[in-house]
PDB file of C-alpha atoms in Angstrom:
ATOM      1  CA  UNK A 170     -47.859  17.726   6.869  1.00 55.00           C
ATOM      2  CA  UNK A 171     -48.461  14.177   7.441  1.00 63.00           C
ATOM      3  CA  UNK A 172     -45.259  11.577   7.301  1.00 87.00           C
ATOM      4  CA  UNK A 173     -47.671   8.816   5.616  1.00 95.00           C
ATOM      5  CA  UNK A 174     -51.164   9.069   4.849  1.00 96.00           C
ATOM      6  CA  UNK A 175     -53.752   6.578   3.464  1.00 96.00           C
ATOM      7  CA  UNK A 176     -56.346   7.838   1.967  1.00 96.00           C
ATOM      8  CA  UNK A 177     -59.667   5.742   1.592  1.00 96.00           C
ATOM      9  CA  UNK A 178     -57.320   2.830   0.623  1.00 97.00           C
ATOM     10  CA  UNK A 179     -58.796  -0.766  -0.079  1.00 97.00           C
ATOM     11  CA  UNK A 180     -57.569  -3.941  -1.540  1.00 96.00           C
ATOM     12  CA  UNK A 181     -58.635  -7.199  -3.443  1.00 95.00           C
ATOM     13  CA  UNK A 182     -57.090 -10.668  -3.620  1.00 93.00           C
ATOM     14  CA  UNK A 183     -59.545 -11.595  -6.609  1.00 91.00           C
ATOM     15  CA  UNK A 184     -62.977 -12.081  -5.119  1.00 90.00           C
ATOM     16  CA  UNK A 185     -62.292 -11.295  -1.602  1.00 92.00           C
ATOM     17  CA  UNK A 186     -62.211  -7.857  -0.626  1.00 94.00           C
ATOM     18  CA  UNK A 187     -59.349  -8.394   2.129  1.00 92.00           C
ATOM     19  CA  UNK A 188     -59.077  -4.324   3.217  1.00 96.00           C
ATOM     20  CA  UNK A 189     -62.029  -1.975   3.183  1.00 94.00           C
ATOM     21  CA  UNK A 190     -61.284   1.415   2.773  1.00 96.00           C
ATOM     22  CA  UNK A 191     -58.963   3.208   5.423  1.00 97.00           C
ATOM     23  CA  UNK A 192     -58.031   6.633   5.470  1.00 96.00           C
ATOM     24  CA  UNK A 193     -55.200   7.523   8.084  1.00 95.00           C
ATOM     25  CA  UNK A 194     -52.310  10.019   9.216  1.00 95.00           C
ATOM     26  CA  UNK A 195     -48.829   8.815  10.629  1.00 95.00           C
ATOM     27  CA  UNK A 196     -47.210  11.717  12.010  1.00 92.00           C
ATOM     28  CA  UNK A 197     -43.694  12.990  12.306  1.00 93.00           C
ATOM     29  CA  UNK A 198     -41.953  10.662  15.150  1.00 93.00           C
ATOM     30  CA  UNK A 199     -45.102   9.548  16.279  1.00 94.00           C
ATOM     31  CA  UNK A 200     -44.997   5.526  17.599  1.00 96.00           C
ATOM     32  CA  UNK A 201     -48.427   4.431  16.079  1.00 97.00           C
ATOM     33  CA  UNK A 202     -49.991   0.506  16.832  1.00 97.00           C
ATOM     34  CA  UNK A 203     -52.116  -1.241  14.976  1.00 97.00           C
ATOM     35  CA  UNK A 204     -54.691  -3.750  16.198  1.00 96.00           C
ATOM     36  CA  UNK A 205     -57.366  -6.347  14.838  1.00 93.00           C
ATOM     37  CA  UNK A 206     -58.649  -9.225  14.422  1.00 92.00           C
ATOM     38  CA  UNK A 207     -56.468 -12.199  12.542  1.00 89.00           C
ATOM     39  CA  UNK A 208     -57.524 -11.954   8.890  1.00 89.00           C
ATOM     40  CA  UNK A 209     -58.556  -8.331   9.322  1.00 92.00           C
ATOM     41  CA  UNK A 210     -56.095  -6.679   6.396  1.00 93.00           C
ATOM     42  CA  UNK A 211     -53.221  -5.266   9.127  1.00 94.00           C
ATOM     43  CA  UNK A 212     -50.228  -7.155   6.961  1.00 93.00           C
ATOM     44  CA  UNK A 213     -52.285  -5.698   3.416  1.00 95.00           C
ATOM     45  CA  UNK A 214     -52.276  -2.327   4.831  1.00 96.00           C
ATOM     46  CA  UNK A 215     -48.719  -2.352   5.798  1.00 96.00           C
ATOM     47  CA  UNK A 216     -47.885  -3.850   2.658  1.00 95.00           C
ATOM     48  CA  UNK A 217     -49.916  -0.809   1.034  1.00 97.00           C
ATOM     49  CA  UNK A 218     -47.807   1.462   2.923  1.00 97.00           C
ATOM     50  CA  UNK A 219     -44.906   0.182   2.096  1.00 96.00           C
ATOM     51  CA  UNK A 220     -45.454   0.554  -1.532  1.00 95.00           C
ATOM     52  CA  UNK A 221     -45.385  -2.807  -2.343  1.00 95.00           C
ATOM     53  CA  UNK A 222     -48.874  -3.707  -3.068  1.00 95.00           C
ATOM     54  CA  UNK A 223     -50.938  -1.471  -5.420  1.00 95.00           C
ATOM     55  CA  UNK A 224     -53.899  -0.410  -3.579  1.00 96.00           C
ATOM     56  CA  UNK A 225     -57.657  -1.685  -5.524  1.00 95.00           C
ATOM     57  CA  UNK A 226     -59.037   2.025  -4.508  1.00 96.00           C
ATOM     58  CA  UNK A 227     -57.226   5.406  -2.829  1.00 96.00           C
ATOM     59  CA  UNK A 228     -53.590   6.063  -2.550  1.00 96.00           C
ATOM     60  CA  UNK A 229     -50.940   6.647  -0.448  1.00 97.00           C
ATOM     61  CA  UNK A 230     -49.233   9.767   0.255  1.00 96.00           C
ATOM     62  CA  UNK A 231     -45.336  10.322   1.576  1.00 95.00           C
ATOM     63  CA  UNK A 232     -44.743  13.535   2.006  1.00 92.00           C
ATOM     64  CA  UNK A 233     -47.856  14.784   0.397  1.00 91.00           C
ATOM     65  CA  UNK A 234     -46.665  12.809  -2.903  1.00 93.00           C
ATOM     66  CA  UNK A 235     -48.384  10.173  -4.479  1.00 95.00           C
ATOM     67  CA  UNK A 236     -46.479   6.367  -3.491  1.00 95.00           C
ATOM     68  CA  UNK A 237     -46.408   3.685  -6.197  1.00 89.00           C
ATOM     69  CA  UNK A 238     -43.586   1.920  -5.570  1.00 93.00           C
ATOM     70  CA  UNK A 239     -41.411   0.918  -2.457  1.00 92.00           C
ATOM     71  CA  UNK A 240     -38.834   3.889  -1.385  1.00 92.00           C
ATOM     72  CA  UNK A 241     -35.785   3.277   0.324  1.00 90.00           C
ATOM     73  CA  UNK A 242     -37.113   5.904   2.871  1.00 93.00           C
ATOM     74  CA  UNK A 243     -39.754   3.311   4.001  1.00 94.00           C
ATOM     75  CA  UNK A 244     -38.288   0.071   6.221  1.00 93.00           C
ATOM     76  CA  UNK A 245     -40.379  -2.987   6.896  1.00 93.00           C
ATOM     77  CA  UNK A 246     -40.052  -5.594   9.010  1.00 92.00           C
ATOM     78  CA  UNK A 247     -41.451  -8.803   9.138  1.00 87.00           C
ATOM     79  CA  UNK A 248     -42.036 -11.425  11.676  1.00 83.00           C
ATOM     80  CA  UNK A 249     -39.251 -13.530  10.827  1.00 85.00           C
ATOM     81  CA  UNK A 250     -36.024 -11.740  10.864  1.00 85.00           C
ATOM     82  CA  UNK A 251     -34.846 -12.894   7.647  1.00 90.00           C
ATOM     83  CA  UNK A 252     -31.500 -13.304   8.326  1.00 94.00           C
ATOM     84  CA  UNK A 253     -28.888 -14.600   5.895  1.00 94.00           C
ATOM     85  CA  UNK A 254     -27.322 -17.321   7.727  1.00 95.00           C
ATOM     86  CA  UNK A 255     -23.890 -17.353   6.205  1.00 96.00           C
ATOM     87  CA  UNK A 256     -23.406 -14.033   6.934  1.00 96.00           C
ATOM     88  CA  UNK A 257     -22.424 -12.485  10.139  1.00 96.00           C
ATOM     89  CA  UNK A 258     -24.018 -10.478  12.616  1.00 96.00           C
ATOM     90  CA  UNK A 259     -22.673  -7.318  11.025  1.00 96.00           C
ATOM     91  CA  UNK A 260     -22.824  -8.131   7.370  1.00 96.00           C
ATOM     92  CA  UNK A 261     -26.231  -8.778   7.746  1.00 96.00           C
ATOM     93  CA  UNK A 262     -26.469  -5.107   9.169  1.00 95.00           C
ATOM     94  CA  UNK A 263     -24.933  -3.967   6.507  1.00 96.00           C
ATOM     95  CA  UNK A 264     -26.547  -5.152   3.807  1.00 95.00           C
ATOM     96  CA  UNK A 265     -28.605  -1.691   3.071  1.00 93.00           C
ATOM     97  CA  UNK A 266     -25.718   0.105   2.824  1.00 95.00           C
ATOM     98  CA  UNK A 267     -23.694  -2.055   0.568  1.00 94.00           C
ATOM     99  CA  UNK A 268     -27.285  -2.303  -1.979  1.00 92.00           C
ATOM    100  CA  UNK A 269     -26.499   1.530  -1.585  1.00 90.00           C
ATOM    101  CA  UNK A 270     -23.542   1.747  -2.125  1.00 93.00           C
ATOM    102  CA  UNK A 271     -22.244   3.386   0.721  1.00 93.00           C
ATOM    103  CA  UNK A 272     -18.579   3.430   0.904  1.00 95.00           C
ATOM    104  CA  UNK A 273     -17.244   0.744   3.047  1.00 94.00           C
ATOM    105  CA  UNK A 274     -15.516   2.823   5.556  1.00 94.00           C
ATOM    106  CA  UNK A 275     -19.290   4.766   6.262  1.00 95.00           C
ATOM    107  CA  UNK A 276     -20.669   0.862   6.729  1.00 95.00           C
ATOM    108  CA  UNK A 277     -18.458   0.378   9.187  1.00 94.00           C
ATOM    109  CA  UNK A 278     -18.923   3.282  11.022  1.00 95.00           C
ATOM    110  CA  UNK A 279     -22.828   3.109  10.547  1.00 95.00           C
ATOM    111  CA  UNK A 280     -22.682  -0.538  11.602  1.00 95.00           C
ATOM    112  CA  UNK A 281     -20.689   0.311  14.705  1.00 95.00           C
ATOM    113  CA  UNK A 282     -23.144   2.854  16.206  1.00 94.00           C
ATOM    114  CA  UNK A 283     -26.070   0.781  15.360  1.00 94.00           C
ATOM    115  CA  UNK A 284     -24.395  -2.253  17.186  1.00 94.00           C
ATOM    116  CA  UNK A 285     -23.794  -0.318  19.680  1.00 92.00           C
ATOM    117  CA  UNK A 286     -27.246   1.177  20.038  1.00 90.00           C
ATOM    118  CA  UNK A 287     -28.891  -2.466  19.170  1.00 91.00           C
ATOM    119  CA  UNK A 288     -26.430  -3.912  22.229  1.00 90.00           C
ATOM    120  CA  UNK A 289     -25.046  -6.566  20.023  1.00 94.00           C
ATOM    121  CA  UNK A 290     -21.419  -5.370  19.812  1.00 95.00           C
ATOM    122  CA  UNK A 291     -20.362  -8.354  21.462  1.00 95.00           C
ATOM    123  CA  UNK A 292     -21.609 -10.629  18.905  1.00 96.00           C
ATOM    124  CA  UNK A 293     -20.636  -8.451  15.229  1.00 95.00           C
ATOM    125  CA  UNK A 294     -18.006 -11.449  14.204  1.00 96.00           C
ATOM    126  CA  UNK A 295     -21.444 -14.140  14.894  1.00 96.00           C
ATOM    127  CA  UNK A 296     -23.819 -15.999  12.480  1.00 96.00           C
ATOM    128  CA  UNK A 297     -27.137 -15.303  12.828  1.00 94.00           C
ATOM    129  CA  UNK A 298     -27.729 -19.075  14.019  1.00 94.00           C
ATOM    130  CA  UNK A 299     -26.206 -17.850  17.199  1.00 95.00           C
ATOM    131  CA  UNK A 300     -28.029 -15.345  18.247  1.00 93.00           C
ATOM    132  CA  UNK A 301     -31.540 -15.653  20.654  1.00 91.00           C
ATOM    133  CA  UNK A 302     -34.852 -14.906  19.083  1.00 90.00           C
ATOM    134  CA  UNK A 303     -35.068 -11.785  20.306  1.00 89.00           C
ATOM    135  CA  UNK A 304     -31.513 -10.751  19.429  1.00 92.00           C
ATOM    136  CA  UNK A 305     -32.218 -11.566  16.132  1.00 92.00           C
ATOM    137  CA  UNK A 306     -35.742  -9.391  15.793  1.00 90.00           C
ATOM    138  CA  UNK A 307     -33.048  -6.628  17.539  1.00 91.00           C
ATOM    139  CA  UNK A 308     -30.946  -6.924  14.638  1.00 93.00           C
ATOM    140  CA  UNK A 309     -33.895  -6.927  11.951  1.00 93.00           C
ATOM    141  CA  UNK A 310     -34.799  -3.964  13.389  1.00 92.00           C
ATOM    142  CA  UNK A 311     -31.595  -2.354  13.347  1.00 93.00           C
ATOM    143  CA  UNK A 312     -31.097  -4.041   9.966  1.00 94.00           C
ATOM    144  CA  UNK A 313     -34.272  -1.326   8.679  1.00 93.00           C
ATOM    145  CA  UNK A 314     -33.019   1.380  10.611  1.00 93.00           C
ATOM    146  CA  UNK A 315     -29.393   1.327   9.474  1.00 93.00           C
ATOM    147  CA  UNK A 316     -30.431   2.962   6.212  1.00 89.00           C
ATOM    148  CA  UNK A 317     -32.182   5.769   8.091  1.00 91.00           C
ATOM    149  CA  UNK A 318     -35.319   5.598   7.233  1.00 93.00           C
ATOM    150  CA  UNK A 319     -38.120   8.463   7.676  1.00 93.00           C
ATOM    151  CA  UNK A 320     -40.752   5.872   8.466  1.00 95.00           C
ATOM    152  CA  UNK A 321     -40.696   2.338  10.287  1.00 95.00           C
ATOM    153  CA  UNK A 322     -43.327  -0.408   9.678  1.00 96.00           C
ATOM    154  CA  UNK A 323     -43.038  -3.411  11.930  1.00 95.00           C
ATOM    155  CA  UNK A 324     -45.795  -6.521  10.808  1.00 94.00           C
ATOM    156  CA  UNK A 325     -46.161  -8.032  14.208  1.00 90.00           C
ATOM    157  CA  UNK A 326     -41.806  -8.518  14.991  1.00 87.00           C
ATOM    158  CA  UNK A 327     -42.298 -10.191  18.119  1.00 85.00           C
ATOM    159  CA  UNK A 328     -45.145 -12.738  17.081  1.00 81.00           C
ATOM    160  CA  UNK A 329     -42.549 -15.995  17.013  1.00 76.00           C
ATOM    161  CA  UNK A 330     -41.134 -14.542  20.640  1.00 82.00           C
ATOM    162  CA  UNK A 331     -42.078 -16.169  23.937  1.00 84.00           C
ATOM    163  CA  UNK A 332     -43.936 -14.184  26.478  1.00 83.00           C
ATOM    164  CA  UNK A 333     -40.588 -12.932  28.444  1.00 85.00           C
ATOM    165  CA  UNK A 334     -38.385 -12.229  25.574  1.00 83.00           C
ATOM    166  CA  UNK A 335     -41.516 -10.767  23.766  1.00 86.00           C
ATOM    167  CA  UNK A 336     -41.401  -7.987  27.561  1.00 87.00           C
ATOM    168  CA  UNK A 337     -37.771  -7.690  27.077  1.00 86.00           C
ATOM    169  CA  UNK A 338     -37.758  -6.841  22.985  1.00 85.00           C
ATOM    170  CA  UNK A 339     -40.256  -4.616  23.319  1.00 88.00           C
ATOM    171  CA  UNK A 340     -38.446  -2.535  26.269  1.00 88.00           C
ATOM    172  CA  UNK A 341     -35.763  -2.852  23.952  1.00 88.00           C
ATOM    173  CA  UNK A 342     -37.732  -1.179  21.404  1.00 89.00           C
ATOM    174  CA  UNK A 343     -38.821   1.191  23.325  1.00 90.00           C
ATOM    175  CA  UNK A 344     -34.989   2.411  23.800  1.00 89.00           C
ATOM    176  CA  UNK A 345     -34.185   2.082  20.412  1.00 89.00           C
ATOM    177  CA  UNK A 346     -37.071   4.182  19.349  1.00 91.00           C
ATOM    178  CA  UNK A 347     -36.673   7.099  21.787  1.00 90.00           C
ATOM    179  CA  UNK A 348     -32.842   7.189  20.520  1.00 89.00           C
ATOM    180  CA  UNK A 349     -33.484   7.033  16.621  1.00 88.00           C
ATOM    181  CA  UNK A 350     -37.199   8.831  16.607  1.00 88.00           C
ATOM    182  CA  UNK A 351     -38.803   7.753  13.782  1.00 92.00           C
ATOM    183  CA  UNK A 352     -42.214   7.265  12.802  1.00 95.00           C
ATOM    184  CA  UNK A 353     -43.426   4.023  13.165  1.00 96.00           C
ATOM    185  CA  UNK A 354     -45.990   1.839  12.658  1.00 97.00           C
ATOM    186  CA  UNK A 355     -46.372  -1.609  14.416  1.00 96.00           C
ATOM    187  CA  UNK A 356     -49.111  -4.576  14.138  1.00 96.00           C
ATOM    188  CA  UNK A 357     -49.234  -6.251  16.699  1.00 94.00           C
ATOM    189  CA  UNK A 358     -52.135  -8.709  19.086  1.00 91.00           C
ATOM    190  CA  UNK A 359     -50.901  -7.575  22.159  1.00 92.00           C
ATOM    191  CA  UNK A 360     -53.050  -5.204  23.696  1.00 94.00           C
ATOM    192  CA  UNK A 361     -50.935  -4.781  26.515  1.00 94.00           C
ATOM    193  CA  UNK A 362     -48.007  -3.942  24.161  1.00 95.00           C
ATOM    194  CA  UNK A 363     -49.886  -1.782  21.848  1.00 96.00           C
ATOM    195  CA  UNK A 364     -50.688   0.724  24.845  1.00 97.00           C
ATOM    196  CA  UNK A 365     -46.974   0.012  26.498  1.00 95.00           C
ATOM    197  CA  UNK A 366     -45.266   0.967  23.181  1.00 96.00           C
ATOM    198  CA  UNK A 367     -47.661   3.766  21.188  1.00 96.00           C
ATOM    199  CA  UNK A 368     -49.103   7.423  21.071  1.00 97.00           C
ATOM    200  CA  UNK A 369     -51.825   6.095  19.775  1.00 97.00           C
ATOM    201  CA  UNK A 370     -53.542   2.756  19.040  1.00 98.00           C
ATOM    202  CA  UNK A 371     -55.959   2.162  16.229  1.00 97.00           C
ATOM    203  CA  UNK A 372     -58.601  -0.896  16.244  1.00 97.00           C
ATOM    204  CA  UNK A 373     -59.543  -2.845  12.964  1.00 95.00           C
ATOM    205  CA  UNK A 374     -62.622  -4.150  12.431  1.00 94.00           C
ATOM    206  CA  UNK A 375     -63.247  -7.918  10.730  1.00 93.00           C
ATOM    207  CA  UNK A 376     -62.752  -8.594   7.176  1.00 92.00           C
ATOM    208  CA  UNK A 377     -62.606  -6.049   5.289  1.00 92.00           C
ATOM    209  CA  UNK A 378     -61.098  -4.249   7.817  1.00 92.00           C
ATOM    210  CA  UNK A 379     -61.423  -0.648   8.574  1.00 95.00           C
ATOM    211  CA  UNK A 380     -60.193   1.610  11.368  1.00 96.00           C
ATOM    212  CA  UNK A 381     -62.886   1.760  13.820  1.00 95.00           C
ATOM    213  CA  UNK A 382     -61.643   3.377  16.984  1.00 95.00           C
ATOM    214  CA  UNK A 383     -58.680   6.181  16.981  1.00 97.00           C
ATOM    215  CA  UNK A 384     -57.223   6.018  20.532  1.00 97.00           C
ATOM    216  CA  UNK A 385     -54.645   8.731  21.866  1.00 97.00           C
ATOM    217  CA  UNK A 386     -52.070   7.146  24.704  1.00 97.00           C
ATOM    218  CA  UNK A 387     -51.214  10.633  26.547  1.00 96.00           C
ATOM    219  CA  UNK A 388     -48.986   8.086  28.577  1.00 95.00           C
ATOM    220  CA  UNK A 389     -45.763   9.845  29.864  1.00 93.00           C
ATOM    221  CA  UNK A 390     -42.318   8.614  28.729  1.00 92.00           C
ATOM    222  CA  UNK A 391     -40.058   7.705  29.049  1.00 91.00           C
ATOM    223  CA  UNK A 392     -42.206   3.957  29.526  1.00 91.00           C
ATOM    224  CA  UNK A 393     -41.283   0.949  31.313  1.00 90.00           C
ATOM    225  CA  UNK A 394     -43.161  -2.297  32.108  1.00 90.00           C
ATOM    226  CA  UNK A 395     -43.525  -1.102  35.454  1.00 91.00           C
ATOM    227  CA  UNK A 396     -46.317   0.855  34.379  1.00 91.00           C
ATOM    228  CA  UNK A 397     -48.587  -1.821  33.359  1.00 91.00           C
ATOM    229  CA  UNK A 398     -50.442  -2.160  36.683  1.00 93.00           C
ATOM    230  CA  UNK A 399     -51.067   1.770  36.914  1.00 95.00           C
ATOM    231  CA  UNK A 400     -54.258   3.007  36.857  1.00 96.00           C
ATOM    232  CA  UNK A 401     -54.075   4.769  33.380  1.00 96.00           C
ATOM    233  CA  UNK A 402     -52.531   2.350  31.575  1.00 97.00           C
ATOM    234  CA  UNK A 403     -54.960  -0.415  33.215  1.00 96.00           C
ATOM    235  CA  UNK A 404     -57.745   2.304  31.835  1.00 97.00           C
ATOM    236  CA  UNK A 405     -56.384   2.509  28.207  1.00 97.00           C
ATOM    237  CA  UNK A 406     -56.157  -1.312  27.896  1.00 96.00           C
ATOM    238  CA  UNK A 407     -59.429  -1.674  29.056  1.00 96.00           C
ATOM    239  CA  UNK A 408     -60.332   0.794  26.168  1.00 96.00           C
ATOM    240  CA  UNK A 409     -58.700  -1.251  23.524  1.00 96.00           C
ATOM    241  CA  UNK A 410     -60.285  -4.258  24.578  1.00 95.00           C
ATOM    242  CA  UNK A 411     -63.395  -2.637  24.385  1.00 94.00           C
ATOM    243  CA  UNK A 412     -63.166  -1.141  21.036  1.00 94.00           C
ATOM    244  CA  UNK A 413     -61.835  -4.713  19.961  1.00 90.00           C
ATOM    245  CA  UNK A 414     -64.152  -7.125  21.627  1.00 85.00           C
ATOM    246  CA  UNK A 415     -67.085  -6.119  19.127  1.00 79.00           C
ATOM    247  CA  UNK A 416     -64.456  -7.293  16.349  1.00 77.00           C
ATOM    248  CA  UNK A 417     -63.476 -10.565  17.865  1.00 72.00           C
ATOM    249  CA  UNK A 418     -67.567 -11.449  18.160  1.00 67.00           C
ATOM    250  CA  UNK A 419     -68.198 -10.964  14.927  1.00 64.00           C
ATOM    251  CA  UNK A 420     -65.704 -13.746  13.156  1.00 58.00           C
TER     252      UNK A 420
END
């Protein structure tokens, strides 16, 4: 059984139909990216999957049950971190758990690992105002893991990020990913990043966007930057820039 499934889902914002209708499968622990043209629906899908935007036609299933509403067992993220500035480094970690109301003594444990595993221990006792931008898109991350979530959504986390701390988060990511192992789903433009990062890419068309190309990444992990210049993974971008170029013509 599918993780998260959509199933000929499309959305409205009054007169504009913003998402045509998409029909997809995330997988158990399978690292999925999503890519598009700006405009295209990618954030009103996510939203969609995330239960917090009623679909205008389909549904979504978790775990072969209908969604309606947003479930703790879903995480997004969001471009900006969203950080609360007078809290620290860790607080803001463990927000989730306090909401839950998971004993202290667990957040502090939880918060330790995840620090740990997010290689920010260094900086628990800091404000947020201290931290780099990629730190901070670390800790958002972790912030949606902490919880541990079946399913991670990321809408485009590295979009503020400069090109070199963009290459650095995402190897981060990478790490982070092949030690927690969920299922995720990530927006992002960078084609480059999308075939780095996934086990599969899909391509949106224009507005109303639909899925129009399905592309496996048999890559081997785990993955490293180093790989970008290799033959296959040269091949696979070139494939995603082919199933998007159409796309980009037609805005």
């Amino acid at each position: 059984m599918s993780k998260l499934a959509a199933q000929g889902v499309a959305h409205r914002f009054g007169e504009v139909q913003a998402l045509g209708r998409v029909s997809l499968k995330l997988e158990p622990v399978q690292f999925t990216c999503l890519v598009g043209p700006s405009g295209c629906g990618k954030s009103t899908l996510l939203r969609i999957l995330a239960g917090l935007l009623i679909p205008s036609e389909g549904e979504v299933l978790f775990n072969g049950q209908p969604l309606r509403s947003p479930s703790r067992a879903l995480s997004l993220v969001f471009q900006d971190a969203n950080l609360m500035p007078w809290r620290t480094v860790e607080q803001n970690l463990r927000l989730p758990l306090e909401l839950a109301g998971v004993p202290r003594q667990d957040q502090a444990k939880s918060a330790a690992a995840m620090l740990d595993l997010l290689g920010l221990s260094e900086f628990r006792q800091a404000r947020p105002g201290a931290l780099s931008g990629g730190m901070a898109q670390r800790l958002a991350i972790g912030r949606a893991l902490i919880a541990d979530p079946e399913v991670l959504l990321l809408d485009e986390p590295f979009g503020a990020l400069d090109a070199l701390t963009r290459e650095t988060v995402s190897e981060e990511l990478l790490r982070i990913w092949a030690s927690s192992r969920k299922t995720v789903l990530m927006v992002t433009h960078s084609i480059q990043e999308a075939v780095l990062l996934a086990d599969r890419v899909l391509v949106m068309s224009t507005r109303p966007g639909v899925i129009v190309r399905d592309l496996p990444i048999p890559l081997p992990r785990p993955r490293s930057l180093e790989q970008i210049t290799q033959p296959d993974f040269v091949r696979l971008a070139a494939e995603v820039r082919a199933a998007l170029r159409p796309q980009l013509k037609r805005r």
